[in-house]
PDB file of C-alpha atoms and ligand atoms in Angstrom:
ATOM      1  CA  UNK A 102      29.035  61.966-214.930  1.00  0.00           C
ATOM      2  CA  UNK A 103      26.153  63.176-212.803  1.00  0.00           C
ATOM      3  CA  UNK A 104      25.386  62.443-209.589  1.00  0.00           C
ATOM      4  CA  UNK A 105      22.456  59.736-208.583  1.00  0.00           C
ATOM      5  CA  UNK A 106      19.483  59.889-206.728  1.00  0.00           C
ATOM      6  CA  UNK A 107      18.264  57.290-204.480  1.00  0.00           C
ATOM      7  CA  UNK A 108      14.950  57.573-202.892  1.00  0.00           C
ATOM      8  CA  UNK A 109      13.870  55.748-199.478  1.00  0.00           C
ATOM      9  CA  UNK A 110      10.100  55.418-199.185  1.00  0.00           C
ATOM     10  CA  UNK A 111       7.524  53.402-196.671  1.00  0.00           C
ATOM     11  CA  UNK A 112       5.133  54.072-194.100  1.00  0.00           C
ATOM     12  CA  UNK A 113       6.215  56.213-190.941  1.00  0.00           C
ATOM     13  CA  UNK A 114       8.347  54.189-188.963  1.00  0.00           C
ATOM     14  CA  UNK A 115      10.130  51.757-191.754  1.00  0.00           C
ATOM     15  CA  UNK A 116      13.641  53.401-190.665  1.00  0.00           C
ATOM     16  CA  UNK A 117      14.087  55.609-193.551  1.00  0.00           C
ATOM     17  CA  UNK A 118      16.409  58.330-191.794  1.00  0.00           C
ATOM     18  CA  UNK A 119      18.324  54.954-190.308  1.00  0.00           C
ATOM     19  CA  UNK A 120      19.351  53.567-193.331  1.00  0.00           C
ATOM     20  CA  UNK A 121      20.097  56.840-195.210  1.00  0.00           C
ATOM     21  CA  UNK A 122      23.058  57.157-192.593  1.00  0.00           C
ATOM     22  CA  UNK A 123      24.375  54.622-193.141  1.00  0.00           C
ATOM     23  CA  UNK A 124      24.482  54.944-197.099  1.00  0.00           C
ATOM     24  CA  UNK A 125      26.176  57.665-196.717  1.00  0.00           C
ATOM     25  CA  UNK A 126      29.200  56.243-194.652  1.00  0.00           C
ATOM     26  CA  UNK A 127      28.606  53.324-197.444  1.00  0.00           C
ATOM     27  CA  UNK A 128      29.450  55.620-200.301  1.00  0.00           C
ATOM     28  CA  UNK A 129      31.722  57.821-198.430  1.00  0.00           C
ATOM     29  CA  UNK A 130      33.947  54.417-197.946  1.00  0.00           C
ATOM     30  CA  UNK A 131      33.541  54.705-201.809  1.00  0.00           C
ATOM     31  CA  UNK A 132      34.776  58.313-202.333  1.00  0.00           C
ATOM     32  CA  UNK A 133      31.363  59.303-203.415  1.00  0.00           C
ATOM     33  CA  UNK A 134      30.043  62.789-202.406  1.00  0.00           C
ATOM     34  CA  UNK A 135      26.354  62.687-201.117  1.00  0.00           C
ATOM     35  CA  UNK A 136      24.008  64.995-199.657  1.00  0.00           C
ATOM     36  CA  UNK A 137      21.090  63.264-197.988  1.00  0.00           C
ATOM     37  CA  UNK A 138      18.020  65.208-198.302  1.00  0.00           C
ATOM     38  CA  UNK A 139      14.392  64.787-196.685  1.00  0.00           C
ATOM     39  CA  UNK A 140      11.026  65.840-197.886  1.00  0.00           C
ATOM     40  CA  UNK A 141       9.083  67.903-197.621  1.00  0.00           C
ATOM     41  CA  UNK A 142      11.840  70.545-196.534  1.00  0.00           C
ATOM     42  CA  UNK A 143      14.970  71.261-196.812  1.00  0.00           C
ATOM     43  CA  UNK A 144      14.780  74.667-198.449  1.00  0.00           C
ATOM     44  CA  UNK A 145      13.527  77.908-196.683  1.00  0.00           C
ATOM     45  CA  UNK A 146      10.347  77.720-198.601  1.00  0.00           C
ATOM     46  CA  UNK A 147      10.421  73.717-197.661  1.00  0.00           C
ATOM     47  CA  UNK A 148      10.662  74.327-194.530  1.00  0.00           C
ATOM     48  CA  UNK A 149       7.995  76.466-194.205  1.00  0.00           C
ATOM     49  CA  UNK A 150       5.535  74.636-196.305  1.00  0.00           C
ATOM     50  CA  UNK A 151       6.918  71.534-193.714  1.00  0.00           C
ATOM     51  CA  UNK A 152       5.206  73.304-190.726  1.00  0.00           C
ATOM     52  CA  UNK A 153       2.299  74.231-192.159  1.00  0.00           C
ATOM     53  CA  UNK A 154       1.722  70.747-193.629  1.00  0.00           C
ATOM     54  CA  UNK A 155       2.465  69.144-190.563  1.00  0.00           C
ATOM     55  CA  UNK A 156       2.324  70.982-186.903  1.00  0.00           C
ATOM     56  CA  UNK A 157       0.332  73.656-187.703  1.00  0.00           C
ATOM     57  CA  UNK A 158      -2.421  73.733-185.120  1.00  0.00           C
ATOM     58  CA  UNK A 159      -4.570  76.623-187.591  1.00  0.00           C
ATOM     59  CA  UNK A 160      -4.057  74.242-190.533  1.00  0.00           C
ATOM     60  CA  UNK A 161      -6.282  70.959-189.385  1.00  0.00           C
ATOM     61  CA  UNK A 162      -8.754  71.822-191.848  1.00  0.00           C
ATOM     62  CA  UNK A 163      -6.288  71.678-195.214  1.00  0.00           C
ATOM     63  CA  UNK A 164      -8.232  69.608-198.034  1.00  0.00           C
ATOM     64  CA  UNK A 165      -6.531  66.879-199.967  1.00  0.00           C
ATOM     65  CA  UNK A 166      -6.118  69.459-203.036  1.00  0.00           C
ATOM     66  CA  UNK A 167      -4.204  71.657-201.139  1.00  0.00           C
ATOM     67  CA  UNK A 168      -1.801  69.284-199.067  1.00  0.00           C
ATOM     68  CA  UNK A 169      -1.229  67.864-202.601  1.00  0.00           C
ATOM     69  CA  UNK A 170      -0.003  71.349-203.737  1.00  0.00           C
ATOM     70  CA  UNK A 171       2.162  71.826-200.527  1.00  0.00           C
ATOM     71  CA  UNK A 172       4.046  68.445-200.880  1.00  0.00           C
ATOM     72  CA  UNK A 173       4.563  69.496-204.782  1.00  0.00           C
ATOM     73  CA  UNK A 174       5.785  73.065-204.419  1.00  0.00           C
ATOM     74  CA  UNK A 175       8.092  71.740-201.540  1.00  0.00           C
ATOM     75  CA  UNK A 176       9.406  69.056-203.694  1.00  0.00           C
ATOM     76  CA  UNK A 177       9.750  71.711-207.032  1.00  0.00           C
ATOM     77  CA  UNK A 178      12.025  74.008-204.927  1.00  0.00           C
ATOM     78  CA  UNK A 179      14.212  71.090-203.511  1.00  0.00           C
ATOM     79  CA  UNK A 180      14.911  69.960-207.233  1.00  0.00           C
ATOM     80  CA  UNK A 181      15.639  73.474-208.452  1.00  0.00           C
ATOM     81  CA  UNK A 182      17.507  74.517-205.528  1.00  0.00           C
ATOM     82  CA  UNK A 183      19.106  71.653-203.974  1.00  0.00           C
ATOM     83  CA  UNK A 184      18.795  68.102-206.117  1.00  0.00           C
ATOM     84  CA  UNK A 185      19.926  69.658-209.911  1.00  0.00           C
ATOM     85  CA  UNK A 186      22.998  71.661-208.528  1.00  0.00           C
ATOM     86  CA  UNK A 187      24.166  68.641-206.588  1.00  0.00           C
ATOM     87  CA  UNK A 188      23.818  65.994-209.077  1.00  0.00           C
ATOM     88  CA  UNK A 189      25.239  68.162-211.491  1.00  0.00           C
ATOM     89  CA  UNK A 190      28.513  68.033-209.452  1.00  0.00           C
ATOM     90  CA  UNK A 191      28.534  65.151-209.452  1.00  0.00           C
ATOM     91  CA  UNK A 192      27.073  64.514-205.775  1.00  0.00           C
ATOM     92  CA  UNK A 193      24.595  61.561-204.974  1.00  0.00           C
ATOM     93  CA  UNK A 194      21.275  62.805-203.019  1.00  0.00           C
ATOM     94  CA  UNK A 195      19.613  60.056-200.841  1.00  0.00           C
ATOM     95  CA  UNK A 196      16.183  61.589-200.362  1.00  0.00           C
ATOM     96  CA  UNK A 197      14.029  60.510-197.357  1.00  0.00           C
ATOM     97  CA  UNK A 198      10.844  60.345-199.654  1.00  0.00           C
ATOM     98  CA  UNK A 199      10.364  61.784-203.422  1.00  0.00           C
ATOM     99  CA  UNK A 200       7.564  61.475-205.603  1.00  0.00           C
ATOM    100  CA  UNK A 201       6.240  57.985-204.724  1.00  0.00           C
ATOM    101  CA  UNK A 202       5.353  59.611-201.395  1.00  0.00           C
ATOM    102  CA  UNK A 203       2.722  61.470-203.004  1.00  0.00           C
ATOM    103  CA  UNK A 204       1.667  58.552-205.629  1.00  0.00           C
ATOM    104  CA  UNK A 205       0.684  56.754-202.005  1.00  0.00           C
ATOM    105  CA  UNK A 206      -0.541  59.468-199.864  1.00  0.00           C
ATOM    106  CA  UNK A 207      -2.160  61.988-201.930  1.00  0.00           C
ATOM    107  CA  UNK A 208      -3.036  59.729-205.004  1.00  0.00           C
ATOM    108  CA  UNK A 209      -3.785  56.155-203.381  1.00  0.00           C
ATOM    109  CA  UNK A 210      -4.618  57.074-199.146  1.00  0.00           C
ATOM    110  CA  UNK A 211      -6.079  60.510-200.328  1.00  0.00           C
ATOM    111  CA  UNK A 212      -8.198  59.061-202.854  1.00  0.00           C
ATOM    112  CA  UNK A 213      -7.222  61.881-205.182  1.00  0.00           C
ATOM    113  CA  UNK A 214      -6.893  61.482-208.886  1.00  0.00           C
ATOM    114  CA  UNK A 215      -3.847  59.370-209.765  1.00  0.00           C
ATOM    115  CA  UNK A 216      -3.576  60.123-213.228  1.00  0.00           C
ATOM    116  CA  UNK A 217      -3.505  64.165-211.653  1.00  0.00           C
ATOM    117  CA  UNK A 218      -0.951  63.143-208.416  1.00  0.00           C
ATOM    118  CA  UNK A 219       1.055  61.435-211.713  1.00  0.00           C
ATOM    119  CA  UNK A 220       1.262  64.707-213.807  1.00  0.00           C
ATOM    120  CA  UNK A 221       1.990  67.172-211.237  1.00  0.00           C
ATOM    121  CA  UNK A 222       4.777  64.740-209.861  1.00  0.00           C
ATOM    122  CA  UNK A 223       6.469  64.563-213.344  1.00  0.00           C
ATOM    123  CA  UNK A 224       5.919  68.032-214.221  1.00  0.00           C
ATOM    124  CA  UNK A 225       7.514  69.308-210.552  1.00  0.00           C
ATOM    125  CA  UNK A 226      10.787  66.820-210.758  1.00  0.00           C
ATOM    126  CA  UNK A 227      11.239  67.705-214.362  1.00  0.00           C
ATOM    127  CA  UNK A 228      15.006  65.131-214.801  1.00  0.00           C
ATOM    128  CA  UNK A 229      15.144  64.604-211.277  1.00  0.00           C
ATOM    129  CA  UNK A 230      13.432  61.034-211.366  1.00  0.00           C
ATOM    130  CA  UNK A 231      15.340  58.291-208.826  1.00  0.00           C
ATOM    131  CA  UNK A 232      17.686  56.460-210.055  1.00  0.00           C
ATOM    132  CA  UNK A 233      17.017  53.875-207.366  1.00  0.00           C
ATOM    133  CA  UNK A 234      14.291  53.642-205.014  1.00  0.00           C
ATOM    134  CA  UNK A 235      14.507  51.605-201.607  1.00  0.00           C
ATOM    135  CA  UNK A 236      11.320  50.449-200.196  1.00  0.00           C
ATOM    136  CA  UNK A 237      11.120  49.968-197.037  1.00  0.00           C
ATOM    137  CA  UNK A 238       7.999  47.424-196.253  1.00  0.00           C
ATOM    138  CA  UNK A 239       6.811  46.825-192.850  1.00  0.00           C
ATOM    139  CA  UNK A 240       3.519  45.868-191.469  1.00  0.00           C
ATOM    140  CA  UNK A 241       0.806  48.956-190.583  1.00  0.00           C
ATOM    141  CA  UNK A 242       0.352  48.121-186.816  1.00  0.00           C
ATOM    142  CA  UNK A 243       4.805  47.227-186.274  1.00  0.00           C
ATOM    143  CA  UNK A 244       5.546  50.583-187.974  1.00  0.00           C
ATOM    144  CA  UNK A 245       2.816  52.521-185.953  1.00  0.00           C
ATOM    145  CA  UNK A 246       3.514  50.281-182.606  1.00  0.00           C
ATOM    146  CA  UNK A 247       7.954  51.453-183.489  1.00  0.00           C
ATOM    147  CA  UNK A 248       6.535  55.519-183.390  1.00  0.00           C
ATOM    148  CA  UNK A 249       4.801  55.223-180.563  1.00  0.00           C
ATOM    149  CA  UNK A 250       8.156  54.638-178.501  1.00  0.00           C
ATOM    150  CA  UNK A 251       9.077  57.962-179.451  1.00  0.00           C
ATOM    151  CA  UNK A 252       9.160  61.290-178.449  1.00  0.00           C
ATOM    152  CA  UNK A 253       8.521  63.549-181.522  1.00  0.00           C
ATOM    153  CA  UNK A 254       5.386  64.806-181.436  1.00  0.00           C
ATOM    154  CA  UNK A 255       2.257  63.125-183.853  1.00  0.00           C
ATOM    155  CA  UNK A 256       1.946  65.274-186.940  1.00  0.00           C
ATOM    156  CA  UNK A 257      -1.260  65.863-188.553  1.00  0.00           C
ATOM    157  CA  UNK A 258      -1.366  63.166-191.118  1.00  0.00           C
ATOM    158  CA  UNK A 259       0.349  60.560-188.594  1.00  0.00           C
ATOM    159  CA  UNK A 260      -3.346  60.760-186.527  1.00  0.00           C
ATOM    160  CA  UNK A 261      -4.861  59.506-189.705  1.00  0.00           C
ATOM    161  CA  UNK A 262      -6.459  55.643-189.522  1.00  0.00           C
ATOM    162  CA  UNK A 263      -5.113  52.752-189.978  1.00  0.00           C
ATOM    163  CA  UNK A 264      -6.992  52.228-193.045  1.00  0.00           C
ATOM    164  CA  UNK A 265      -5.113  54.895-194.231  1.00  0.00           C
ATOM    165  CA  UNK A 266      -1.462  53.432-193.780  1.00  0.00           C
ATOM    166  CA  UNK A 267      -2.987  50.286-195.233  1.00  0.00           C
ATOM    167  CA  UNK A 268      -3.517  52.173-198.618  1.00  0.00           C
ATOM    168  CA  UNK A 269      -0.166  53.796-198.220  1.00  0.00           C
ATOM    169  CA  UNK A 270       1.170  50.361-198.036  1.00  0.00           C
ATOM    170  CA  UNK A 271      -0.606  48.524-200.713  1.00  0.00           C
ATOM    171  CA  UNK A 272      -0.085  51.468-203.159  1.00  0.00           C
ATOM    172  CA  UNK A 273       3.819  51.229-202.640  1.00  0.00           C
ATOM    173  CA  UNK A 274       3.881  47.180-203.503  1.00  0.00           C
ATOM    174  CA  UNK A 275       1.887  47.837-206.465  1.00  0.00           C
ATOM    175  CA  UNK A 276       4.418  50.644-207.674  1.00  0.00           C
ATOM    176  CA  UNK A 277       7.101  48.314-206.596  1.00  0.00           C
ATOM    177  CA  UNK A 278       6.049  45.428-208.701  1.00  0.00           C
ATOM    178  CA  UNK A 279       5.076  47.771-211.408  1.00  0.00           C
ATOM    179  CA  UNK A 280       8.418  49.502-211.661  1.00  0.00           C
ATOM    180  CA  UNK A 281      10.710  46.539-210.738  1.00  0.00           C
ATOM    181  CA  UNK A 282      14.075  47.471-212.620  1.00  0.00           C
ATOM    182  CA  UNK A 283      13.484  51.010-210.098  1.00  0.00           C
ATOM    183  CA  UNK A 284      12.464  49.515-206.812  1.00  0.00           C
ATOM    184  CA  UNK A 285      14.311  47.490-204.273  1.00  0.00           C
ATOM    185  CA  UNK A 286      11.703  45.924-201.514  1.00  0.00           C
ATOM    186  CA  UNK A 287      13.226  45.667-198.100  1.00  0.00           C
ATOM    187  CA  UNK A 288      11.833  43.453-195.777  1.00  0.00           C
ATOM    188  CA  UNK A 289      11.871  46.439-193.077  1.00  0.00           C
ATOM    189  CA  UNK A 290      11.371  44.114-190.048  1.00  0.00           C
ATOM    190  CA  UNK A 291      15.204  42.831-189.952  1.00  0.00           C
ATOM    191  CA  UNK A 292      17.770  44.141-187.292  1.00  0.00           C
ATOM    192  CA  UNK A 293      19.326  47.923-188.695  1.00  0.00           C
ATOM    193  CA  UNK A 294      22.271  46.176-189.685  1.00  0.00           C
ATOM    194  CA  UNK A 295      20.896  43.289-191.733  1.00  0.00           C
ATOM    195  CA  UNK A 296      19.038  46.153-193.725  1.00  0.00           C
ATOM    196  CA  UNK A 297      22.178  48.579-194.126  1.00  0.00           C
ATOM    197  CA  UNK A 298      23.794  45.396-195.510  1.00  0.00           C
ATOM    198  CA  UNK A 299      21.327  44.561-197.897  1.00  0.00           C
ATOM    199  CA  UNK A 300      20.795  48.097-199.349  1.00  0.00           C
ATOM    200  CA  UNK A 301      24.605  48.633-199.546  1.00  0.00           C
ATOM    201  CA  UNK A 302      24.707  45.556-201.580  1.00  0.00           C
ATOM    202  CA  UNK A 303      21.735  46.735-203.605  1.00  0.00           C
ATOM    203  CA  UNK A 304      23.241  49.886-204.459  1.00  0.00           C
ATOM    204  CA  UNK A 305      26.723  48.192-205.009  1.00  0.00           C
ATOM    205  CA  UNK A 306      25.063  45.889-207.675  1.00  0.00           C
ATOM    206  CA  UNK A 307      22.814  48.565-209.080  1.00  0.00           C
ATOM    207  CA  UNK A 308      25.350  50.920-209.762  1.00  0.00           C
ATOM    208  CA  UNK A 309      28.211  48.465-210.438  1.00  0.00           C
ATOM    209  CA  UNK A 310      30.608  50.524-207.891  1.00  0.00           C
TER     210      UNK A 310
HETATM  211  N1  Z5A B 384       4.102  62.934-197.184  1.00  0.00           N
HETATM  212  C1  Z5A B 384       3.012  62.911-198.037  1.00  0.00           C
HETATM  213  O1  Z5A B 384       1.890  62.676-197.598  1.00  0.00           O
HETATM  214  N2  Z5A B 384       3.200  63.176-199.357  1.00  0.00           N
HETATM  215  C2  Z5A B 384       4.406  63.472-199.883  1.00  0.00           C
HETATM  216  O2  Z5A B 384       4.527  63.720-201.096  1.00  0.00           O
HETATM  217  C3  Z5A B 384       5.546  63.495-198.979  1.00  0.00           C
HETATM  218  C4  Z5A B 384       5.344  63.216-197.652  1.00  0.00           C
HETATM  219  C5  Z5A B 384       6.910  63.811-199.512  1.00  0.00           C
HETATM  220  C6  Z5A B 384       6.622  63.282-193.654  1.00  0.00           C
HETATM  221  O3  Z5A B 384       6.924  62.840-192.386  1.00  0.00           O
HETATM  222  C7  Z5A B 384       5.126  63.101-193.805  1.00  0.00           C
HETATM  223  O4  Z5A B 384       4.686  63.645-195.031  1.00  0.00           O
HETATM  224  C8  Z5A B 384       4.754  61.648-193.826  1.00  0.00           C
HETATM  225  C9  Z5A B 384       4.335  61.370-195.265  1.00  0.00           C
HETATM  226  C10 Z5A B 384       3.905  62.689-195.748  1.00  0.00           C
HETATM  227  N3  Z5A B 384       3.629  61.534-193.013  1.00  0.00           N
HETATM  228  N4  Z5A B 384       3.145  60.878-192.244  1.00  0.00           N
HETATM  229  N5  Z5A B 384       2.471  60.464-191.443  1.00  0.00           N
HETATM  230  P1  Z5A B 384       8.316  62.911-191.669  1.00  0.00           P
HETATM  231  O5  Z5A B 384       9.326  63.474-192.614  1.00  0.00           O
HETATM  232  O6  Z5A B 384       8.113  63.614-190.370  1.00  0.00           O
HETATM  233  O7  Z5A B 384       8.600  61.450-191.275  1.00  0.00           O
HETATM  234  P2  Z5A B 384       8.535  60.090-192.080  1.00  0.00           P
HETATM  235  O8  Z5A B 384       9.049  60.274-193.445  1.00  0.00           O
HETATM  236  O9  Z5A B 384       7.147  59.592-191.970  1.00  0.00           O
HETATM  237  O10 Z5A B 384       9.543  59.177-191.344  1.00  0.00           O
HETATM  238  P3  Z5A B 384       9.829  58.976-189.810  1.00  0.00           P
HETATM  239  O11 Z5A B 384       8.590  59.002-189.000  1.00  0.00           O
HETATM  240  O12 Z5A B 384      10.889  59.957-189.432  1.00  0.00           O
HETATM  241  O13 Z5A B 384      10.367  57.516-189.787  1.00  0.00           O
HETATM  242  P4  Z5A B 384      11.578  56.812-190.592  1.00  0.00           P
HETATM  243  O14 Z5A B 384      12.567  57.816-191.060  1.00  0.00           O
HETATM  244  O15 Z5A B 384      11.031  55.888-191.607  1.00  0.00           O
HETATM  245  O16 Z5A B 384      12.222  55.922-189.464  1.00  0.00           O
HETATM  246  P5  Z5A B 384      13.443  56.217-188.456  1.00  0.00           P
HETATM  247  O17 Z5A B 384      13.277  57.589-187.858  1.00  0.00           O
HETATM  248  O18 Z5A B 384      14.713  55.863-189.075  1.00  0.00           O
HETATM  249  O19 Z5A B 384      13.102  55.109-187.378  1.00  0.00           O
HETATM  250  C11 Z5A B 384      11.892  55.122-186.629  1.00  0.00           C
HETATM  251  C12 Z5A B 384      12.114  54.390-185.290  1.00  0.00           C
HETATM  252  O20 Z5A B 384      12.299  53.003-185.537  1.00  0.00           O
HETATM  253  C13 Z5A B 384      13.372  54.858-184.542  1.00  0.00           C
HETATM  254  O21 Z5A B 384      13.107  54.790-183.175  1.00  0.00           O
HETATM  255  C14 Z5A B 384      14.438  53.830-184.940  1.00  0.00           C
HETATM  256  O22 Z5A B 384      15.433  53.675-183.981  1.00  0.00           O
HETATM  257  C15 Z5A B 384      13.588  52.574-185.075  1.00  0.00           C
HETATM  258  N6  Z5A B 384      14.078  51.639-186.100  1.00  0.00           N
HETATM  259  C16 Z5A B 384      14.608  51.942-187.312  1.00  0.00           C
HETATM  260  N7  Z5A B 384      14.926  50.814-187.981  1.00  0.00           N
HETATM  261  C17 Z5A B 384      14.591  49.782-187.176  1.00  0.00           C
HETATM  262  C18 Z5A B 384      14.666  48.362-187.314  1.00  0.00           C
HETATM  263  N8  Z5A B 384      15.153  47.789-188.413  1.00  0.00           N
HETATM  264  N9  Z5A B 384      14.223  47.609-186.301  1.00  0.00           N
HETATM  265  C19 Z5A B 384      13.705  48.175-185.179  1.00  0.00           C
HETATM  266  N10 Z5A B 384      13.597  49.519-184.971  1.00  0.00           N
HETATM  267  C20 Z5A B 384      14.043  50.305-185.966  1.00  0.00           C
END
């Protein structure tokens, strides 16, 4: 039987890395393998594309077109190279972001043509669509206000507007209602715990483990 995927998604901030921690000591309690992935990256050719997508200082002047590219050729290597071989053996991958990411960004914040953001995405992950995504909804100014406590430096689309965020946001409900038998909307505001409880349960029923 292959392995799942499970996708986190949300604004910056929501506590996606968090939670994927602790769904991995979930399913390891289980006995199920899992890799937890995060986009874009991961690969050498992620990685790269990572840095120039995000802290490149000679890069501030990348159009929507192209960013949309980046994210997509990051994300086609990660299923081709990482995501396939792993599910194939039978190995869950929890992947901080996936597709959605650039339905929201790229399609909704971006303004760029969803019907375009839609093909590319479907055409890049090919079988690799989530079996389970985890949305992880928290108000613009609490998820910007939680980053500002830390250290990591801004990257270049985390200086964008509010306004921004807010169509990042709004764009994940409406996939979330849309797709409701694929989403699960966390309430991203609760304690870590109360969250890692929920999802475990989530995943517990989805999967009937
Ligand atoms: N992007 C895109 O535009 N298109 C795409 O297709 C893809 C991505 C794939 C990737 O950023 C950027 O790329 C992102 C979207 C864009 N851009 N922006 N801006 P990233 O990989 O560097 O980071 P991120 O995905 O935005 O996540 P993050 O900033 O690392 O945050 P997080 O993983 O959601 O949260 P966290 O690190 O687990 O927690 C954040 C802080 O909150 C931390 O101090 C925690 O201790 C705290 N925290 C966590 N949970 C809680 C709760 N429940 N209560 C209180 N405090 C909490």
């Amino acid at each position: 039987m292959p392995g799942k995927i499970i996708s986190f998604e949300g604004i910056e901030g929501t506590g996606k890395s968090t939670q994927i921690q602790h769904l991995q000591t979930f399913l390891a309690s289980k006995n199920i393998d899992s890799i937890a992935i995060r986009e874009p990256g991961n690969t050498y050719i992620g990685e790269r594309i990572r840095h120039l997508l995000q802290h490149d200082p000679n890069a501030h002047n990348m159009c929507a077109e192209t960013e949309l590219l980046l994210f997509e050729a990051s994300r086609a290597q990660l299923v081709r190279e990482l995501i396939l071989p792993a599910i194939s053996k039978n190995t869950w991958v929890l992947c901080d972001r996936f597709f959605d990411s650039s339905t929201a960004y790229q399609g909704a914040a971006r303004q760029l043509p969803e019907e375009m953001v839609q093909r590319l995405n479907l055409f890049v992950a090919g079988k690799c669509i989530p079996d389970f995504t985890i949305l992880l909804d928290i108000d613009v100014d609490l998820a910007l206000g939680r980053l500002q406590g830390r250290k990591k430096q801004r990257d270049r689309i985390e200086w964008e507007s509010m306004e921004f965020f807010k169509r990042v946001r709004e764009k994940y409900l409406q996939l979330a209602g849309e797709e409701s038998a694929r989403f699960f909307t966390i309430d991203a505001t609760l304690p870590v715990e109360m969250i890692a409880e929920k999802i475990c349960r989530g995943v517990e029923q989805r999967f009937a483990l």
